[in-house]
PDB file of C-alpha atoms in Angstrom:
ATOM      1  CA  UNK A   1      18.537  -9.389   7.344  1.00 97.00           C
ATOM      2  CA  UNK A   2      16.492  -6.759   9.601  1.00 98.00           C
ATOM      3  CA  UNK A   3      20.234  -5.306  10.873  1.00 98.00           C
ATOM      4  CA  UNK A   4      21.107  -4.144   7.178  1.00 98.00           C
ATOM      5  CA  UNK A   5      18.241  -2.449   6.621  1.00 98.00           C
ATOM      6  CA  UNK A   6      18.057  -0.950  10.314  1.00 98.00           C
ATOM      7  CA  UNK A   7      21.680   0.505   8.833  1.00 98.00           C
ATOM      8  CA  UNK A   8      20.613   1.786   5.536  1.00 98.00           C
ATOM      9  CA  UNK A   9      17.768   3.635   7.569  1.00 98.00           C
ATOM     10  CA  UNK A  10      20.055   5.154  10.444  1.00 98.00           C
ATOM     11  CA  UNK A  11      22.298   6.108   7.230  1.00 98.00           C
ATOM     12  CA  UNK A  12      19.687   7.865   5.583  1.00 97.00           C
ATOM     13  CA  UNK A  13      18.697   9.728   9.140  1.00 97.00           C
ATOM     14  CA  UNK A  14      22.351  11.070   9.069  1.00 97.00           C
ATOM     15  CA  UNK A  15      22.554  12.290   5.829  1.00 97.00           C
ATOM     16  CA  UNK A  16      19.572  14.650   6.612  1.00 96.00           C
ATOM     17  CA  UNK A  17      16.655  12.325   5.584  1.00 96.00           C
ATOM     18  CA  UNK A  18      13.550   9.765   5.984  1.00 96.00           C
ATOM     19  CA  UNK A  19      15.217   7.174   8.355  1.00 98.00           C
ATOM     20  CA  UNK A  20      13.572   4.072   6.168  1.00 98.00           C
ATOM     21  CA  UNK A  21      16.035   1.487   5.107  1.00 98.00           C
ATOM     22  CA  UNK A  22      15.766  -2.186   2.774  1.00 98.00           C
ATOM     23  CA  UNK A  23      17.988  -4.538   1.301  1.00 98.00           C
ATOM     24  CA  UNK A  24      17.498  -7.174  -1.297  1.00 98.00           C
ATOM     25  CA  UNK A  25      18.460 -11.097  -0.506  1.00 98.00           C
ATOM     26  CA  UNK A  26      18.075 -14.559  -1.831  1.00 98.00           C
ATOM     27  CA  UNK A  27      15.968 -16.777  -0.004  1.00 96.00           C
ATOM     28  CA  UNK A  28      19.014 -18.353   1.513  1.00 96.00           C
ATOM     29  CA  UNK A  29      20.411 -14.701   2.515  1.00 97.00           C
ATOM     30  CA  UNK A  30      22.521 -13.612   0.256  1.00 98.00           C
ATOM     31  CA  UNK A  31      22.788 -10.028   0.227  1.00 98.00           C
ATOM     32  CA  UNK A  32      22.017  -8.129  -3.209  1.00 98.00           C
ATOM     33  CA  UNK A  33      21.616  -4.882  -2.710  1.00 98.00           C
ATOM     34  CA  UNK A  34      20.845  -2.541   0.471  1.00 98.00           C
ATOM     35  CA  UNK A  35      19.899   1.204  -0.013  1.00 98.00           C
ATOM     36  CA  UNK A  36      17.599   3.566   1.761  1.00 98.00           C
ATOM     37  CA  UNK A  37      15.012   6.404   1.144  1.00 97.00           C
ATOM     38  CA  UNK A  38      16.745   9.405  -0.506  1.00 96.00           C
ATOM     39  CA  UNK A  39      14.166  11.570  -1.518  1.00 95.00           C
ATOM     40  CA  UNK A  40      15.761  14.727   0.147  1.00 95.00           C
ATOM     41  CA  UNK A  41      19.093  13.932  -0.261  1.00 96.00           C
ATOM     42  CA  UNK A  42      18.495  13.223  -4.202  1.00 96.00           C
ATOM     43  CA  UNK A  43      15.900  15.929  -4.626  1.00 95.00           C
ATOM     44  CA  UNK A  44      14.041  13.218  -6.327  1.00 95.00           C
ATOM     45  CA  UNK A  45      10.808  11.525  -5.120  1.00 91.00           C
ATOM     46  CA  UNK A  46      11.317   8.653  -6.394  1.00 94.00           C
ATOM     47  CA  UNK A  47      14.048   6.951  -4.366  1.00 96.00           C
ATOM     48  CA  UNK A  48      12.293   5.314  -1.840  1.00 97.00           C
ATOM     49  CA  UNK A  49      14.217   2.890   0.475  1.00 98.00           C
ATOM     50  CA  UNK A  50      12.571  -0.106  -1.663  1.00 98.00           C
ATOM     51  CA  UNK A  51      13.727   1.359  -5.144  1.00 98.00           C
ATOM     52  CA  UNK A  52      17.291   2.043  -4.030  1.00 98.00           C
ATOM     53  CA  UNK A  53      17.746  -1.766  -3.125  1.00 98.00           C
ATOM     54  CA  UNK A  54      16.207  -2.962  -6.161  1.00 98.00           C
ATOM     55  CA  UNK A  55      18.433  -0.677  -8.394  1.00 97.00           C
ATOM     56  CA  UNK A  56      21.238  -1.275  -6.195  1.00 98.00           C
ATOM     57  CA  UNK A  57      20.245  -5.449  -7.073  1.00 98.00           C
ATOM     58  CA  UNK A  58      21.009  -4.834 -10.639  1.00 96.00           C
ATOM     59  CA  UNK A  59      19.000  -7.344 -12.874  1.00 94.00           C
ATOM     60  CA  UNK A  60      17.534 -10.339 -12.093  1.00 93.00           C
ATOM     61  CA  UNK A  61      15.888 -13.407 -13.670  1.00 92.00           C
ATOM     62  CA  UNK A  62      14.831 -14.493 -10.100  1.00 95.00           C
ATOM     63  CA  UNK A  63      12.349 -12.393  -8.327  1.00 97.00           C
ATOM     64  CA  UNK A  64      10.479 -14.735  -6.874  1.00 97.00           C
ATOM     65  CA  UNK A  65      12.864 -16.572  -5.139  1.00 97.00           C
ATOM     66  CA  UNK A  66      13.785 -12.996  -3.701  1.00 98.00           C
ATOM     67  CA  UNK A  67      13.188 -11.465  -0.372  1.00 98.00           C
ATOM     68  CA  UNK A  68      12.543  -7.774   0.310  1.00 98.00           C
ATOM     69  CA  UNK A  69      13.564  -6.515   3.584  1.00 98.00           C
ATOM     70  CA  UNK A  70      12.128  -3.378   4.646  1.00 98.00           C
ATOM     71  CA  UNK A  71      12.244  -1.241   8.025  1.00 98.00           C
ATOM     72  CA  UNK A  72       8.483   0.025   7.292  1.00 98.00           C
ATOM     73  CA  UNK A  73       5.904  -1.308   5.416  1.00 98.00           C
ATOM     74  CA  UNK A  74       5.948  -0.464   1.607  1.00 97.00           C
ATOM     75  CA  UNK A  75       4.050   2.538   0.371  1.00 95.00           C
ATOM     76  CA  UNK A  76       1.729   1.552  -2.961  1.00 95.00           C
ATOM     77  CA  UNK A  77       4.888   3.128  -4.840  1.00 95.00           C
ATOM     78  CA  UNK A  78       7.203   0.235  -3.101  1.00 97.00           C
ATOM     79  CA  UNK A  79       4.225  -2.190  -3.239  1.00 98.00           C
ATOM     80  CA  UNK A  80       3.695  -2.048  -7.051  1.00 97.00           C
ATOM     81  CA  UNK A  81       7.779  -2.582  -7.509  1.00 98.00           C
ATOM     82  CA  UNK A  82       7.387  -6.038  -5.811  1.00 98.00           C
ATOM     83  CA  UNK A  83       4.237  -7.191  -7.717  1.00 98.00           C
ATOM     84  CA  UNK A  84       5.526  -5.861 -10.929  1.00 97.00           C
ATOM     85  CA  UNK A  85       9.075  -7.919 -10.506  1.00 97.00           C
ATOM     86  CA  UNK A  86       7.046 -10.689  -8.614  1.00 97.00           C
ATOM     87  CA  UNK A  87       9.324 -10.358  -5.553  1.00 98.00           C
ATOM     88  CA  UNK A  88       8.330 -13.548  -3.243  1.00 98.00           C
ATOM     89  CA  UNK A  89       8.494 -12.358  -0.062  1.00 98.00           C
ATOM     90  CA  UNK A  90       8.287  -9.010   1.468  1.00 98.00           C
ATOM     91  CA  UNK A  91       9.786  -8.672   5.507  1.00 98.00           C
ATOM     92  CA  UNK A  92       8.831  -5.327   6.870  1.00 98.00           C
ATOM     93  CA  UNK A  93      10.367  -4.002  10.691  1.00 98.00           C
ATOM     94  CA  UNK A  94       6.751  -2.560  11.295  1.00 98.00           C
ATOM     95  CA  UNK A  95       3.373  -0.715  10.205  1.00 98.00           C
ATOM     96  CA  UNK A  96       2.667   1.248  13.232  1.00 97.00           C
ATOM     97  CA  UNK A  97       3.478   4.383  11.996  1.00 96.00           C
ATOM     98  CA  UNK A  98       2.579   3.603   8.227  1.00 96.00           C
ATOM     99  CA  UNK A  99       0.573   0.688   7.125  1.00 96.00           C
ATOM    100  CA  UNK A 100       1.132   0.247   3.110  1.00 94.00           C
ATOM    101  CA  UNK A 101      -0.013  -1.620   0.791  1.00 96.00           C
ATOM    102  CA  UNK A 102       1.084  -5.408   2.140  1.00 97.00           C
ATOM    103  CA  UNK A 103      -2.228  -6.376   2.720  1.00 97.00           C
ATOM    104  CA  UNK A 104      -2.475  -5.962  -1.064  1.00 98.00           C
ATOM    105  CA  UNK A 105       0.407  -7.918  -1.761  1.00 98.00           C
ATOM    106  CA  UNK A 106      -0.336 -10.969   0.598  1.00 98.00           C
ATOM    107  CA  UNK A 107      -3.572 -10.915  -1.427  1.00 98.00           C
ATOM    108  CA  UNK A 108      -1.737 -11.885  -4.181  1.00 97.00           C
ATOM    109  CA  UNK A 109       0.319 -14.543  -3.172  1.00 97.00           C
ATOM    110  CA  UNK A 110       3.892 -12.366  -1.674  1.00 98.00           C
ATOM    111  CA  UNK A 111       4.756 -14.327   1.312  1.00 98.00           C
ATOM    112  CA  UNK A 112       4.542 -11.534   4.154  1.00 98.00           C
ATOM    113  CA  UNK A 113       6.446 -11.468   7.421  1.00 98.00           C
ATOM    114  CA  UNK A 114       5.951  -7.989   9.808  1.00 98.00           C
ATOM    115  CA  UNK A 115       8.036  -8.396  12.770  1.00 98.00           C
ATOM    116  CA  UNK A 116       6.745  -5.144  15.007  1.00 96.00           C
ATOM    117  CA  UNK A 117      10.161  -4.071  15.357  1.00 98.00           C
ATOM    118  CA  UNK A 118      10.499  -1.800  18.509  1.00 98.00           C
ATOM    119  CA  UNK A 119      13.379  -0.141  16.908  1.00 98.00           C
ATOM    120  CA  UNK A 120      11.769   0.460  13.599  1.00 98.00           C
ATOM    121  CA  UNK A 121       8.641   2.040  15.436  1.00 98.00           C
ATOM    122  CA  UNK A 122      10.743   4.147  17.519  1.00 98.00           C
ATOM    123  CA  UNK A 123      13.169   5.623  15.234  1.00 98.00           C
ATOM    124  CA  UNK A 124      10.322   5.890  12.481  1.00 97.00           C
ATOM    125  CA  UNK A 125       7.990   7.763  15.668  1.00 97.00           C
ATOM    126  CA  UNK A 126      10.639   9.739  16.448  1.00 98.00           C
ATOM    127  CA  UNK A 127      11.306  10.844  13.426  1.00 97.00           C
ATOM    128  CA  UNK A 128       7.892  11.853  12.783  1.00 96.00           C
ATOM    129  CA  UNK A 129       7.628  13.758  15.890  1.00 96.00           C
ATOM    130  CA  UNK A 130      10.537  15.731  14.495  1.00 96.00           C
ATOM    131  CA  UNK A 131       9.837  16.729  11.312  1.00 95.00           C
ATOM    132  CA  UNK A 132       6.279  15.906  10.301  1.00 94.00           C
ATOM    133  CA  UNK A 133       6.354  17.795   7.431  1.00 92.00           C
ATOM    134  CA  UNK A 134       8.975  16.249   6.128  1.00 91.00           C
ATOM    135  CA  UNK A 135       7.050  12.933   7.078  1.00 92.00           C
ATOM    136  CA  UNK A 136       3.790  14.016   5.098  1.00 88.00           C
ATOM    137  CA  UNK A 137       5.601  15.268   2.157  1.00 83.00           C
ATOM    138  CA  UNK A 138       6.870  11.604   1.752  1.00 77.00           C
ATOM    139  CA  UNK A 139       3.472  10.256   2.234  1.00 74.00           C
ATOM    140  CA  UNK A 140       1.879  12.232   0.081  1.00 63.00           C
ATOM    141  CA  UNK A 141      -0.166  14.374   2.870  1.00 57.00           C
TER     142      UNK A 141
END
């Protein structure tokens, strides 16, 4: 599930922005809906990697039997989007570079999985190395 939103990130890197990447799935992996941060590319803040899966989802009775997969872990933004739908489990690449608001969720009962991806740190990293302006403007620095 980590590979398609590895993809969705290195898609978003190519277009010209934030190289963060999720995908929505079942519990039992069926794929829903993949998308990636496109806050540059969209001139619109709000399209975070998180928010472009869930739209990309479409509607849903079952949230909680739903898995979020994300490359880094999700901002406060991202965060409230799973408590508000009640999104069961969150799996995030890594929170080296950012560390959002899971701790939050697992607090409330979102089954959390961080895997310390290398290549989710690294790509993330040297991203941020890059263009850290770009970085902070989508953190809200």
């Amino acid at each position: 599930m980590l590979a398609v939103a590895l993809d969705e990130a290195r898609a978003g890197l190519a277009e010209g922005g934030i190289p963060i990447g999720a995908a929505l799935f079942t519990r039992d992996g069926t794929l829903l809906g993949a998308g990636h941060n496109r806050r540059v590319q969209e001139d619109d803040a709000s399209v975070h990697a998180e928010t472009d899966a869930f739209r990309k989802a479409g509607r849903r009775r079952d949230y909680p039997e739903c898995v979020m997969v994300t490359t880094l872990s999700p901002c406060w933004y991202c965060s409230g989007l799973v408590r508000q739908f009640n999104i069961g489990a969150v799996v995030i690449g890594e929170a080296t570079n950012f560390h959002g608001g899971h701790d939050w969720l697992e607090e409330l009962g979102v089954e959390i999985v961080v895997l310390d991806d290398e290549t989710c740190v690294t790509m993330l990293k040297d991203f941020i190395a890059a263009r850290p302006e770009l970085w902070h403007e989508d953190i809200g620095l």
